[in-house]
Amino acid sequence: MTQAEREQDNGKEKERDRDREKEKEKEKEQRGVKRPIMPPAIPEPVQEQIQSNFMVVINPGSKNLRIGRATDTLPAAIPHVIARRLRHPGQSRYEDPWLLREGLDRPESSEQRQNGLKMVDQAIWSKKMSNGVRRTPVSAEQARSYNRQVRAAVLESSSGVKWTNTSHQPEFLVGEEALYVNPADCYSIHWPIRRGQLNVHPRPGGSLTAVLADLEAIWSYSIQKLLEIPLKDLKYYRCILLVPDIYNRQHVKELVNMLLVNMGFSAIVVHQESVCATFGSGLSSACVVDVGDEKTSVCCVEDGVSHRNSRLCLAYGGSDVTRCFFWLLQRVSFPFKECQLSNRLDCMLLQQLKESFCHLDQDISGLHDHEFRTRFPDSPTLLYQLRLGDEKLQAPMALFYPATFGIVGQKMTSLQHRSQGDPADPHDEHYLLGTQSRQDQSSKAIAERKALPKTSGFDGEQSSQGTDLPERGTLIQDVDLGHSHGDCLIGGAELEEPPSALLSRKTAMTQFEGKALGLDKAILHSIDSCASDETKRKMYSSILVVGGGLMFQGAQEFLQHRILNKMPPSFRRVVENVEVITRPKSPPSIRWPYMLGEQPVLACLDTTQEMWIYQREWQRFGVRMLRERAAFVW
């Protein structure tokens, strides 16, 4: 075959190949080719429409549990107590004390109480009444001589009050039913929250597991009976949990786990009480003073953020005022001589007497006659006459002179501590603090090494100088990490301080926590802990008092007068008006109407949508979700 023929055959083969490719392309076009398809863009998650009727708000307190839907004008409130049936017939019953507490039976308690009362009397005598006349204290002997002659009058042969029926032997009883359980019945009485924290103690029913079981039983009962929500439907509901300003991280973690896993809420938001109080009152900034039944917390809130350094928790509240009032009643021969602090029904009576008689109005002076009734199960209704003088004013003033409570050897002031660490959260505050410290020390060491002058020494001398810097850096880092268990009032500047200075400051903090600060001094200290003078000025201009422990007549003017007299002189010139906001005519749950109500502000904020912790997320990531989603620095 010639060269021309070969070239002609090759040309024909190429044409046939091109024809085959064209035919294949036509066939593909006819069949359709599955070309690579780009994944569609994931649409932005559509925010769920807020349905406030499907939100349950839980505000647990030491004495009362306040719970309700986000649309409720006011919450349902029940005593935060449970009575549990004993498992074994011969088992001895146990009852958590109500008004009694540790630190009252010390030898020096009586002397401290008397010294506190002297300071109260001095304050009463030194302050003038509104008409300019100085108020003279009334002698207790005048009231005592009258009360000794008082005898009870029988009004009815039967009080009509009955013990709770336990014939069907329920596993537990909650609220008012628990309070009226006969001591002869085989039931133990537990208050699961004490002074804002879970009531964990070494006595019967005081383990963390037992306390959480009590809370779950009380909250589940309240949701079913008071809110009329079946527990099986909680998967359709969300929960807003209010926690104290100074919180125990382990306790909050357990409560969130109980609500999401055990009780079955679909999602939860955890918020601080002080921030909710400012939301409710429509204030952007305020020094929030929450006087509860067993604890008093003070915190400065600015633009929805609680200043960590300003948080104080005082280990006294309304129940301590009640106990102090009973001591003052005994000094003037209280006619109801059978009254005992160990009896829960007597404690209820004393609470009622305090709320009815006590005040902080300096214009009310002299002796006044009162009367009260006692209604107890299986007893007649009795009427007592009672004459009182300054005792009605002295008891509430103990909040400003806490030595009058006679509590010795107890920690009376708590500060917000840094996190102790959690094995379930590997990137907690300690991790961040440690890595940041190493980075800072490393960069500092490099900068110092570069700044060292070049010497003509041997290489060994230069290397020894270089290795000395990391050792110093390591020492500073160890001190910081060791001290991170201390109080947060010590700022980041402590890295530059020697270990001796850190130790002395830590000792000062420990001594401070042991002091029983009066309410006015605690407010001044909290405001003084704010970073800038502008913030302090805002706090002095707006002091918000919530809770039921300071709801006495004249409390607003009394507290305002004491703050004005004790605030630093430099702020008296720049603060136009020290405003103390109290609502003595409102119910104790003062946070509720503002935070919830017809227009639940907190629940419907756009920022709140980023704080929901969903059940699936909690089961997968655990406590790390609190660090990521909590509305405050976890």
JSON list of C-alpha atoms in Angstrom, two decimals, residues 306-377:
[
{"chain": "A", "resi": 306, "resn": "SER", "atom": "CA", "xyz": [-24.79, 41.63, 86.11]},
{"chain": "A", "resi": 307, "resn": "HIS", "atom": "CA", "xyz": [-21.43, 43.01, 87.25]},
{"chain": "A", "resi": 308, "resn": "ARG", "atom": "CA", "xyz": [-19.65, 40.02, 88.69]},
{"chain": "A", "resi": 309, "resn": "ASN", "atom": "CA", "xyz": [-17.50, 42.00, 91.13]},
{"chain": "A", "resi": 310, "resn": "SER", "atom": "CA", "xyz": [-20.55, 43.69, 92.66]},
{"chain": "A", "resi": 311, "resn": "ARG", "atom": "CA", "xyz": [-22.37, 40.51, 93.70]},
{"chain": "A", "resi": 312, "resn": "LEU", "atom": "CA", "xyz": [-22.85, 39.94, 97.42]},
{"chain": "A", "resi": 313, "resn": "CYS", "atom": "CA", "xyz": [-24.95, 37.37, 99.22]},
{"chain": "A", "resi": 314, "resn": "LEU", "atom": "CA", "xyz": [-25.77, 37.93, 102.89]},
{"chain": "A", "resi": 315, "resn": "ALA", "atom": "CA", "xyz": [-26.78, 34.86, 104.89]},
{"chain": "A", "resi": 316, "resn": "TYR", "atom": "CA", "xyz": [-29.79, 36.47, 106.57]},
{"chain": "A", "resi": 317, "resn": "GLY", "atom": "CA", "xyz": [-33.27, 37.49, 105.53]},
{"chain": "A", "resi": 318, "resn": "GLY", "atom": "CA", "xyz": [-36.89, 37.67, 106.58]},
{"chain": "A", "resi": 319, "resn": "SER", "atom": "CA", "xyz": [-36.85, 34.51, 108.70]},
{"chain": "A", "resi": 320, "resn": "ASP", "atom": "CA", "xyz": [-33.99, 35.92, 110.79]},
{"chain": "A", "resi": 321, "resn": "VAL", "atom": "CA", "xyz": [-36.08, 39.04, 111.40]},
{"chain": "A", "resi": 322, "resn": "THR", "atom": "CA", "xyz": [-38.94, 36.77, 112.52]},
{"chain": "A", "resi": 323, "resn": "ARG", "atom": "CA", "xyz": [-36.70, 34.93, 114.96]},
{"chain": "A", "resi": 324, "resn": "CYS", "atom": "CA", "xyz": [-35.30, 38.24, 116.27]},
{"chain": "A", "resi": 325, "resn": "PHE", "atom": "CA", "xyz": [-38.86, 39.53, 116.72]},
{"chain": "A", "resi": 326, "resn": "PHE", "atom": "CA", "xyz": [-39.71, 36.43, 118.76]},
{"chain": "A", "resi": 327, "resn": "TRP", "atom": "CA", "xyz": [-36.70, 37.07, 121.00]},
{"chain": "A", "resi": 328, "resn": "LEU", "atom": "CA", "xyz": [-37.89, 40.66, 121.54]},
{"chain": "A", "resi": 329, "resn": "LEU", "atom": "CA", "xyz": [-41.41, 39.38, 122.29]},
{"chain": "A", "resi": 330, "resn": "GLN", "atom": "CA", "xyz": [-40.02, 37.07, 124.93]},
{"chain": "A", "resi": 331, "resn": "ARG", "atom": "CA", "xyz": [-38.23, 40.04, 126.55]},
{"chain": "A", "resi": 332, "resn": "VAL", "atom": "CA", "xyz": [-41.63, 41.72, 127.05]},
{"chain": "A", "resi": 333, "resn": "SER", "atom": "CA", "xyz": [-43.34, 38.55, 128.37]},
{"chain": "A", "resi": 334, "resn": "PHE", "atom": "CA", "xyz": [-45.04, 37.28, 125.22]},
{"chain": "A", "resi": 335, "resn": "PRO", "atom": "CA", "xyz": [-48.40, 35.99, 126.51]},
{"chain": "A", "resi": 336, "resn": "PHE", "atom": "CA", "xyz": [-48.45, 32.92, 124.21]},
{"chain": "A", "resi": 337, "resn": "LYS", "atom": "CA", "xyz": [-45.91, 31.13, 126.39]},
{"chain": "A", "resi": 338, "resn": "GLU", "atom": "CA", "xyz": [-46.24, 27.76, 124.63]},
{"chain": "A", "resi": 339, "resn": "CYS", "atom": "CA", "xyz": [-44.72, 29.19, 121.43]},
{"chain": "A", "resi": 340, "resn": "GLN", "atom": "CA", "xyz": [-41.60, 27.29, 120.32]},
{"chain": "A", "resi": 341, "resn": "LEU", "atom": "CA", "xyz": [-39.30, 27.86, 117.36]},
{"chain": "A", "resi": 342, "resn": "SER", "atom": "CA", "xyz": [-39.07, 24.10, 116.86]},
{"chain": "A", "resi": 343, "resn": "ASN", "atom": "CA", "xyz": [-42.82, 23.92, 116.10]},
{"chain": "A", "resi": 344, "resn": "ARG", "atom": "CA", "xyz": [-43.57, 24.67, 112.43]},
{"chain": "A", "resi": 345, "resn": "LEU", "atom": "CA", "xyz": [-47.11, 25.92, 113.18]},
{"chain": "A", "resi": 346, "resn": "ASP", "atom": "CA", "xyz": [-45.74, 28.34, 115.76]},
{"chain": "A", "resi": 347, "resn": "CYS", "atom": "CA", "xyz": [-43.25, 29.54, 113.13]},
{"chain": "A", "resi": 348, "resn": "MET", "atom": "CA", "xyz": [-46.16, 30.26, 110.79]},
{"chain": "A", "resi": 349, "resn": "LEU", "atom": "CA", "xyz": [-47.84, 32.30, 113.53]},
{"chain": "A", "resi": 350, "resn": "LEU", "atom": "CA", "xyz": [-44.66, 34.30, 114.21]},
{"chain": "A", "resi": 351, "resn": "GLN", "atom": "CA", "xyz": [-44.32, 35.07, 110.50]},
{"chain": "A", "resi": 352, "resn": "GLN", "atom": "CA", "xyz": [-47.85, 36.45, 110.48]},
{"chain": "A", "resi": 353, "resn": "LEU", "atom": "CA", "xyz": [-47.20, 38.57, 113.59]},
{"chain": "A", "resi": 354, "resn": "LYS", "atom": "CA", "xyz": [-44.04, 40.04, 112.05]},
{"chain": "A", "resi": 355, "resn": "GLU", "atom": "CA", "xyz": [-45.84, 40.93, 108.83]},
{"chain": "A", "resi": 356, "resn": "SER", "atom": "CA", "xyz": [-48.73, 42.49, 110.75]},
{"chain": "A", "resi": 357, "resn": "PHE", "atom": "CA", "xyz": [-46.90, 44.47, 113.43]},
{"chain": "A", "resi": 358, "resn": "CYS", "atom": "CA", "xyz": [-43.33, 45.30, 112.34]},
{"chain": "A", "resi": 359, "resn": "HIS", "atom": "CA", "xyz": [-42.43, 48.51, 110.51]},
{"chain": "A", "resi": 360, "resn": "LEU", "atom": "CA", "xyz": [-39.57, 50.92, 109.72]},
{"chain": "A", "resi": 361, "resn": "ASP", "atom": "CA", "xyz": [-41.53, 54.13, 110.22]},
{"chain": "A", "resi": 362, "resn": "GLN", "atom": "CA", "xyz": [-39.70, 56.41, 112.67]},
{"chain": "A", "resi": 363, "resn": "ASP", "atom": "CA", "xyz": [-42.88, 58.46, 113.23]},
{"chain": "A", "resi": 364, "resn": "ILE", "atom": "CA", "xyz": [-44.62, 55.53, 114.95]},
{"chain": "A", "resi": 365, "resn": "SER", "atom": "CA", "xyz": [-43.58, 55.72, 118.60]},
{"chain": "A", "resi": 366, "resn": "GLY", "atom": "CA", "xyz": [-44.88, 54.88, 122.04]},
{"chain": "A", "resi": 367, "resn": "LEU", "atom": "CA", "xyz": [-46.78, 51.86, 123.35]},
{"chain": "A", "resi": 368, "resn": "HIS", "atom": "CA", "xyz": [-49.61, 50.34, 121.32]},
{"chain": "A", "resi": 369, "resn": "ASP", "atom": "CA", "xyz": [-52.07, 47.58, 122.09]},
{"chain": "A", "resi": 370, "resn": "HIS", "atom": "CA", "xyz": [-52.54, 44.73, 119.64]},
{"chain": "A", "resi": 371, "resn": "GLU", "atom": "CA", "xyz": [-54.37, 41.43, 119.52]},
{"chain": "A", "resi": 372, "resn": "PHE", "atom": "CA", "xyz": [-53.85, 38.15, 117.69]},
{"chain": "A", "resi": 373, "resn": "ARG", "atom": "CA", "xyz": [-55.54, 34.78, 117.40]},
{"chain": "A", "resi": 374, "resn": "THR", "atom": "CA", "xyz": [-54.14, 31.26, 117.48]},
{"chain": "A", "resi": 375, "resn": "ARG", "atom": "CA", "xyz": [-55.75, 28.55, 115.37]},
{"chain": "A", "resi": 376, "resn": "PHE", "atom": "CA", "xyz": [-54.18, 25.11, 115.63]},
{"chain": "A", "resi": 377, "resn": "PRO", "atom": "CA", "xyz": [-55.51, 21.64, 114.79]}
]
